[in-house]
Every structure is written in structure tokens, then in C-alpha cells.
CSV table of C-alpha atoms in Angstrom, one decimal:
chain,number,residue,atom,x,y,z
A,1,UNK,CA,-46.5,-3.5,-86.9
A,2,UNK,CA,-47.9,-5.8,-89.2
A,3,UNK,CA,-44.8,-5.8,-91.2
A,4,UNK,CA,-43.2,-6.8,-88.3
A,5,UNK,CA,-45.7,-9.7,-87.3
A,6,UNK,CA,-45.9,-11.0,-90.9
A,7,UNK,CA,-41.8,-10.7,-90.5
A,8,UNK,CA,-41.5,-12.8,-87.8
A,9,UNK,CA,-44.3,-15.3,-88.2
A,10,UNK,CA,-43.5,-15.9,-91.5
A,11,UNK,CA,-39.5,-16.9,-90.7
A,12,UNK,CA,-40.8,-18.9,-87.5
A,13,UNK,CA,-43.5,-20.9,-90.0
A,14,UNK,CA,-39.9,-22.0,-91.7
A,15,UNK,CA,-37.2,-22.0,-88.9
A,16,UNK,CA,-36.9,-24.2,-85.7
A,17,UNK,CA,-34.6,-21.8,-84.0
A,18,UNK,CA,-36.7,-19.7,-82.2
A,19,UNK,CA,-34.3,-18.2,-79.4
A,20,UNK,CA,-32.7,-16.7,-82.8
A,21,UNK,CA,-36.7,-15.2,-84.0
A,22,UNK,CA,-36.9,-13.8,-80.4
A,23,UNK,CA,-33.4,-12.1,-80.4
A,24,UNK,CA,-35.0,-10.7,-83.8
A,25,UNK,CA,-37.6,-9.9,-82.5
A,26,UNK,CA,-36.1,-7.6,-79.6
A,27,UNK,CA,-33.7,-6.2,-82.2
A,28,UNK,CA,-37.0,-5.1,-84.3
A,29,UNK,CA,-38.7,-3.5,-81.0
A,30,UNK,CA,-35.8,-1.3,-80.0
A,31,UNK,CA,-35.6,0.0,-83.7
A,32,UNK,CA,-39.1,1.4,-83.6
A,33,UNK,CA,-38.3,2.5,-80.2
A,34,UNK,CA,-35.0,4.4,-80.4
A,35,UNK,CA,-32.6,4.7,-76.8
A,36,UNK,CA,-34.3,1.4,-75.2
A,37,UNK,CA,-33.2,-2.4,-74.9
A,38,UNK,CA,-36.3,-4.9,-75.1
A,39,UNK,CA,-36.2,-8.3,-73.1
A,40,UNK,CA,-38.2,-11.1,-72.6
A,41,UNK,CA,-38.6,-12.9,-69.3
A,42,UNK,CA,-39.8,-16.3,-68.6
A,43,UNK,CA,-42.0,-16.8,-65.9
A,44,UNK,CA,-40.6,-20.0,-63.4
A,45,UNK,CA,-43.8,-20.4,-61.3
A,46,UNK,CA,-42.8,-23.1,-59.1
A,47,UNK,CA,-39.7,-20.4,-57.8
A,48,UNK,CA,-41.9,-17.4,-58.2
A,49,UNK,CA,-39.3,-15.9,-60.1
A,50,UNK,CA,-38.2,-14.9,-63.9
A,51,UNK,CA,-35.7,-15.5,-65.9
A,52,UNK,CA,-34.1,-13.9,-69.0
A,53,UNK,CA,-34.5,-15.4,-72.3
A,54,UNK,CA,-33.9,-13.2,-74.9
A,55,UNK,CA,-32.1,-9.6,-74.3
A,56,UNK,CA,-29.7,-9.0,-77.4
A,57,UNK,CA,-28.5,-5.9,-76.3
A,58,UNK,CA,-28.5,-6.1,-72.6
A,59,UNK,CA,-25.2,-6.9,-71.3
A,60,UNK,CA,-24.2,-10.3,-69.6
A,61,UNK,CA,-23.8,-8.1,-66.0
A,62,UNK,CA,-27.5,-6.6,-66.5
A,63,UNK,CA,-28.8,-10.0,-67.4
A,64,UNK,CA,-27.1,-11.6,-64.3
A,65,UNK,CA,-28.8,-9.1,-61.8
A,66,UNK,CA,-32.1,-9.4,-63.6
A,67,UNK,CA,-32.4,-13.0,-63.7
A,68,UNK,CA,-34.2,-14.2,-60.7
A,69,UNK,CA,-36.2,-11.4,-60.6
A,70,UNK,CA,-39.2,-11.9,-57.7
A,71,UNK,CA,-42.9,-11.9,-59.1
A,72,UNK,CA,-44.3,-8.2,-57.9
A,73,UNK,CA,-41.2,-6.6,-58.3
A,74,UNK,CA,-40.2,-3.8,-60.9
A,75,UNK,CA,-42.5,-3.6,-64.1
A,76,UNK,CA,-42.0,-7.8,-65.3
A,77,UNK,CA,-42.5,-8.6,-62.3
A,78,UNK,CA,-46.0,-6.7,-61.7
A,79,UNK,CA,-46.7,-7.7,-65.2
A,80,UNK,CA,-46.5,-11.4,-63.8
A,81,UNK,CA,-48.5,-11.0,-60.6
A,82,UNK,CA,-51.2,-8.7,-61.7
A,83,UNK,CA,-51.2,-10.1,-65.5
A,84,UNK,CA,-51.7,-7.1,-66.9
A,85,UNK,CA,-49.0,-4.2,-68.9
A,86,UNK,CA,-47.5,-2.3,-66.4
A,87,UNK,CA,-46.4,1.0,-68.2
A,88,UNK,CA,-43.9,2.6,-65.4
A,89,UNK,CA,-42.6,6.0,-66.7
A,90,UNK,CA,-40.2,6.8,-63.8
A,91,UNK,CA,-38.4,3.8,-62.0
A,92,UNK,CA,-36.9,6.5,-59.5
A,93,UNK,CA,-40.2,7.5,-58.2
A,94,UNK,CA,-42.8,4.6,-59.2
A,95,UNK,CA,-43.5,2.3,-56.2
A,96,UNK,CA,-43.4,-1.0,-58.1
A,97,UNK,CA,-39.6,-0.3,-58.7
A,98,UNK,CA,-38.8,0.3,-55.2
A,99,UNK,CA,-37.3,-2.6,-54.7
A,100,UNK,CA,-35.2,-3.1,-57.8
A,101,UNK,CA,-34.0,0.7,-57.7
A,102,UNK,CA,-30.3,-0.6,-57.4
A,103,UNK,CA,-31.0,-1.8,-60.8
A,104,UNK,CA,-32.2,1.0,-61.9
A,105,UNK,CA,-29.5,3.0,-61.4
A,106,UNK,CA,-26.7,0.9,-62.0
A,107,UNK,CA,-27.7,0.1,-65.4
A,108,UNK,CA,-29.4,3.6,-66.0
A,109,UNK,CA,-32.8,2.4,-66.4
A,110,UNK,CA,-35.3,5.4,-66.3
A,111,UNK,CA,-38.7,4.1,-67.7
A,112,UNK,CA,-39.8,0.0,-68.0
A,113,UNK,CA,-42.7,-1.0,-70.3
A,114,UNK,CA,-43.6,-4.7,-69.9
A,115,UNK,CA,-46.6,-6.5,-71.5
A,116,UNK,CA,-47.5,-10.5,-70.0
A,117,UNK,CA,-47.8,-13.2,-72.4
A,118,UNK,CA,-49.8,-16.7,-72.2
A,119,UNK,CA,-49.5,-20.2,-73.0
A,120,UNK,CA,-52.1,-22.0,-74.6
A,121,UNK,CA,-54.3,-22.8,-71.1
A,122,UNK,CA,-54.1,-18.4,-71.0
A,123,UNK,CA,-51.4,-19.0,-68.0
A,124,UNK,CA,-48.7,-16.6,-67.7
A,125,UNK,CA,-45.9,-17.5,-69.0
A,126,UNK,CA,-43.3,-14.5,-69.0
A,127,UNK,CA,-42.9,-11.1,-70.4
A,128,UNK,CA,-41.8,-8.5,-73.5
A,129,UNK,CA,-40.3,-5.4,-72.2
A,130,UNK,CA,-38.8,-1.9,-73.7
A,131,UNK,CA,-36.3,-0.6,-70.9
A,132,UNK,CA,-35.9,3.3,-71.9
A,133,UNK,CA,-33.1,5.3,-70.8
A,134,UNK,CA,-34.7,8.4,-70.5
A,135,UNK,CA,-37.9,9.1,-68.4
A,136,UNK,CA,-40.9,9.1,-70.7
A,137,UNK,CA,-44.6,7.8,-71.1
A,138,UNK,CA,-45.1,5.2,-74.1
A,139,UNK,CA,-47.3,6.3,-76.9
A,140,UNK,CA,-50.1,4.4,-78.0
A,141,UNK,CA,-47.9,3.1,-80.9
A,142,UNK,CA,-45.4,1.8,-78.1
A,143,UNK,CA,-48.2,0.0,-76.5
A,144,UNK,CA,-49.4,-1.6,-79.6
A,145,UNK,CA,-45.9,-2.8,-80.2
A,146,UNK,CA,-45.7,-3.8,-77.2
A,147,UNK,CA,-48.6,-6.0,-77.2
A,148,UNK,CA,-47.7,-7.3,-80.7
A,149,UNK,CA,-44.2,-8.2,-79.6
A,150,UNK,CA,-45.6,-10.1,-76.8
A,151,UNK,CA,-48.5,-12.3,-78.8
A,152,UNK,CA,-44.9,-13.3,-81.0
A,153,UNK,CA,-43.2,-14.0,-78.4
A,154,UNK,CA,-45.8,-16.3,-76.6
A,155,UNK,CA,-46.5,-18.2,-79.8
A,156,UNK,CA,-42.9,-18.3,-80.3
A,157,UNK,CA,-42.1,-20.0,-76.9
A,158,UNK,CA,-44.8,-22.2,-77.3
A,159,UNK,CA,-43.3,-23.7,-80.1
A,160,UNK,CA,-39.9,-24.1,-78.8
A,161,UNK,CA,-41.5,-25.9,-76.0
A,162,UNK,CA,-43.4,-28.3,-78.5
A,163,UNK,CA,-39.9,-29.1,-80.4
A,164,UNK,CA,-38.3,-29.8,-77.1
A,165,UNK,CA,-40.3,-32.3,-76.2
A,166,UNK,CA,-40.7,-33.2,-79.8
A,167,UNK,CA,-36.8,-33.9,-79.4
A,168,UNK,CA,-37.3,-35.4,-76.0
A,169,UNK,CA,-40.0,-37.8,-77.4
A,170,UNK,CA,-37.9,-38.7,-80.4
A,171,UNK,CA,-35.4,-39.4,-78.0
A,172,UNK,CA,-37.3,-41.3,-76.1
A,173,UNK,CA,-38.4,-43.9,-79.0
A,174,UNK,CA,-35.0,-43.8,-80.5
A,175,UNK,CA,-34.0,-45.5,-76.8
A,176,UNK,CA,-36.7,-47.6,-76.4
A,177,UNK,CA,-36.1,-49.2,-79.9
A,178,UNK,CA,-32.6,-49.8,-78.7
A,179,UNK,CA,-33.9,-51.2,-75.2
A,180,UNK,CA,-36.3,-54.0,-77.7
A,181,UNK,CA,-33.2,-54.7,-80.0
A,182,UNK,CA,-31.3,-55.6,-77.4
A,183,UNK,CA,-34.0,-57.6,-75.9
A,184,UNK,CA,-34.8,-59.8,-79.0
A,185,UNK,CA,-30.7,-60.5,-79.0
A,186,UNK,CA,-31.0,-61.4,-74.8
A,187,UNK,CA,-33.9,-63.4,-75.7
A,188,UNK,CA,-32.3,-65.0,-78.9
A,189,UNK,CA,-28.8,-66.0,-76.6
A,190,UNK,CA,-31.6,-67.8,-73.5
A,191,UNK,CA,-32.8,-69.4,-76.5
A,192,UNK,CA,-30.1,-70.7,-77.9
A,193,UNK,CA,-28.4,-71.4,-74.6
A,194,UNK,CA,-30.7,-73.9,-73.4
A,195,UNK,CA,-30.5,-75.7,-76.5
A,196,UNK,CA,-27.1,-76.3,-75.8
A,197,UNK,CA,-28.2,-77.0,-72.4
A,198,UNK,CA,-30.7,-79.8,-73.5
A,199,UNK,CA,-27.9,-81.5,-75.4
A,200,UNK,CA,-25.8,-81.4,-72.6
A,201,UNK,CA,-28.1,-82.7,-69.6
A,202,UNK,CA,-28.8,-85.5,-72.3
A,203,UNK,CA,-25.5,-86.4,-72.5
A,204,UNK,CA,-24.5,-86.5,-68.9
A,205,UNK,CA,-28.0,-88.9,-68.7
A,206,UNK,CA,-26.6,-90.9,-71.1
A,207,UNK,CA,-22.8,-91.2,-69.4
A,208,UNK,CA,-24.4,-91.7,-65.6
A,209,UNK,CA,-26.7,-94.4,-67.2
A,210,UNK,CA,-23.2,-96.5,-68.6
A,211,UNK,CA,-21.5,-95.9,-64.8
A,212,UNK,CA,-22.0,-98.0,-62.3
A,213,UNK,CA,-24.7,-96.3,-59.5
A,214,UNK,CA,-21.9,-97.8,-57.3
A,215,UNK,CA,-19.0,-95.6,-58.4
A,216,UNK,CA,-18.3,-92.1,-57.4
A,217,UNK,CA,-17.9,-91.1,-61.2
A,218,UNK,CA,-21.7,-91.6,-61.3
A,219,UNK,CA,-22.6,-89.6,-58.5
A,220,UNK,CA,-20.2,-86.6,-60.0
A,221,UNK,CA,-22.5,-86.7,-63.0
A,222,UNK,CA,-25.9,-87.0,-61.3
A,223,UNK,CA,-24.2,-83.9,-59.6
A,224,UNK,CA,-23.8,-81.9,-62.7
A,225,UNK,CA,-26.6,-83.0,-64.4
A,226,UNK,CA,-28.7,-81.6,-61.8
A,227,UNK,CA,-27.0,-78.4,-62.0
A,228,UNK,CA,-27.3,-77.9,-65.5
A,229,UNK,CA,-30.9,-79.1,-65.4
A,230,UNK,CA,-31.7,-75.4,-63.0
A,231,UNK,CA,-29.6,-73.6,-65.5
A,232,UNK,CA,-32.1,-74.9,-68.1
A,233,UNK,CA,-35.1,-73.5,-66.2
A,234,UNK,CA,-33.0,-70.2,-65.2
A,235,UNK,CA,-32.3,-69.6,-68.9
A,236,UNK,CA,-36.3,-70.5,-69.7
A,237,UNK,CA,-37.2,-67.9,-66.9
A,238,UNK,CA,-35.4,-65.2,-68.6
A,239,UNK,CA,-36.6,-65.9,-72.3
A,240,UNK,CA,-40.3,-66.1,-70.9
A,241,UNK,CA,-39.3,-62.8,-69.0
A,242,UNK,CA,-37.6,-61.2,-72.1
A,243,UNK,CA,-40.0,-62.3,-75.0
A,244,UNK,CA,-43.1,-61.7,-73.0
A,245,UNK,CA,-44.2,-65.1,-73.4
A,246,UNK,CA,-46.6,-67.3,-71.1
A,247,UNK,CA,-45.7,-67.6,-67.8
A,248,UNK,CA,-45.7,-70.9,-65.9
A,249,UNK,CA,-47.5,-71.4,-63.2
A,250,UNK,CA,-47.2,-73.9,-60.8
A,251,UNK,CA,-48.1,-74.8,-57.2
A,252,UNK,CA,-45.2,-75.0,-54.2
A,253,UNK,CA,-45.3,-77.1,-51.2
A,254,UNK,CA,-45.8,-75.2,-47.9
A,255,UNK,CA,-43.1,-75.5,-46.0
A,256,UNK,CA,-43.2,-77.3,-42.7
């Protein structure tokens, strides 16, 4: 068992794949315990149900029909509901299989081992079972393995949790950086855009002030320059709004 610990932790210290370590990890369990297929079940609480995360040797029809499996039912979900090992040495005629006996049979399971494991706040988090295909009590060495196998696989869960939302985190910066880039850019355009502006709202000053107040021309460019003149304070708006800068404040009329 210590072999097997020092095994485990000692690849998981040096490798982020830890669905891989717990597929090991089940492999290693049914070697020491020959005709069984180990499993381990994640706990959904907010469902009240569990889920399979690691069965190497468990076919994909067995894994279908245990997935969803109810808190209080069989020997993962006891495990879950009482948080404690629930040793069951006959699914045929132990009452916490009663309700899962069609799996039971159909898959030829005749004794269930299953030991809870925690997160960090000592919250259930889901479960390391031996399945055996013959009717049989485990030995204190099964029970020791068991309760190894399930201190691995909590700690290994817990760090595939932490690199998922490591991932997510990275992500998450990687997007926001990308969010400010593009920001700085918008901000650079407003700039530059009401420069241009300014040169043109001088201009069209400069033309209605050679025209004639008289002629149409000059009311066509009193027109646009006032047009251009709420583009220039749209376009200060959004780099004020974009750069984070000081924002102007200013007092409106009431209306009538």
C-alpha cells in the first residue's frame, strides 16, 4: 500500500493529467484485488446524484446505467449519504442494493466495497469502489486499500479542480488583456478622429465666415459645422469612456 501511494503521488507531483493517475489508480486496486473492477464516482450535490469518473475496466453499457446513480442507493450511494465505507458482501440480499438489483444482475455484480472521499472543507465529494464478482467479505487488507485508494483519489480530484480553474483563470486574463488592447486601439482612433474633426469644424468656420450670412451656401455650412461640432463631443465621450479619463460634468436646463 505504500508502494502504491508513493506510486501514484509521486507521478501526480510531475503530471497534470490526473483522469490518466486515477485510471492508474483503479488499474492498481483491481490487481491487489483479483475478479473485481474499481470505480470512482463523483458526487453532483446540487442533483443528488453521482457520476462516473474513472472505471477503466467497466464497460461503456455498465458506466451508462451507473451514472446518475441516486444518493442512498447501492453501496456509493450509502457511502455518499451516510459518509462513511459501506462494505456490502451480498447485493442479492443486502437492503442498500435493493434498488439497484437490476444492476446487479445484469452486470453480475455480487459484492460492492465503496469508501467516501473529501474535498478540502471535509465535504463529500464522491467515492472509490471494488465491485467483486463473487460474494465475499473484504479483508482488512481490502479495507486499507480501500481507504488508501480513496485519500489518492480525493487529493487527486482536488488538483484537477485547481488546474481547471487554473486554465479557466488563465483564460480569463488572456481575454481581458485582449478586451484592454483593443480598448487602447478604440481609444487611440476617438483620439485621432477628433483631431481631424477640429481641423475640419475650423475650416467650415473659416469658409461660412468668407460667405455672405445672406446666401444659402452659408447656411449649408453653419449646417455642417454644427454637425461635426456633436461628432466632436460624441468622439470625446467615447475616449473619456474608453481611457477612463475625467468625466465632464455639467449642469442641463430643466425642461419647461
Amino acid at each position: 500500500l505504500l508502494e502504491l501511494q508513493s506510486s501514484v503521488l509521486g507521478v501526480a507531483a510531475r503530471n497534470d493529467d490526473c483522469l490518466e493517475l486515477m485510471n492508474q489508480l483503479c488499474l492498481m486496486a483491481e490487481k491487489l484485488t483479483p475478479d473485481s473492477v474499481a470505480s470512482i464516482m463523483l458526487y453532483e450535490k446540487s442533483e443528488g446524484r453521482l457520476r462516473v469518473h474513472a472505471a477503466p475496466s467497466l464497460s461503456p453499457e455498465a458506466i451508462e446505467a451507473l451514472n446518475g446513480l441516486q444518493v442512498g442507493f447501492g453501496s456509493c450511494g450509502n457511502a455518499v449519504y451516510h459518509d462513511e465505507a459501506m462494505y456490502v458482501s451480498n447485493t442479492r440480499k443486502d437492503n442498500r442494493w435493493c434498488e439497484t438489483i437490476s444492476f446487479a444482475e445484469t452486470f453480475n455484480v455480487s459484492a460492492c466495497w465503496s469508501v467516501p472521499f473529501h474535498n478540502g472543507k471535509n465535504e463529500v465529494i464522491g467515492t472509490f469502489a471494488l465491485s467483486s464478482f463473487e460474494v465475499r467479505e473484504a479483508t482488512n487488507f481490502q479495507r486499507k486499500l480501500l481507504d488508501t485508494c480513496a485519500q489518492i483519489a480525493g487529493i487527486l480530484l482536488q488538483k484537477e479542480k485547481y488546474l481547471e480553474q487554473s486554465a479557466l483563470w488563465e483564460k480569463e486574463t488572456i481575454k481581458s488583456e485582449k478586451l484592454e488592447s483593443i480598448g487602447v486601439l478604440a481609444g487611440g482612433i476617438a483620439h485621432d478622429f477628433n483631431n481631424l474633426l477640429s481641423i475640419v469644424i475650423g475650416n467650415l468656420e473659416m469658409s461660412g465666415g468668407a460667405i455672405s450670412a445672406k446666401r444659402k451656401a452659408h447656411l449649408s455650412l453653419y449646417s455642417a459645422e454644427k454637425a461635426t461640432r456633436r461628432e466632436a463631443v460624441s468622439s470625446t465621450q467615447l475616449h473619456t469612456f474608453i481611457t477612463g479619463g475625467a468625466h465632464v460634468r455639467q449642469l442641463i436646463p430643466p425642461h419647461n
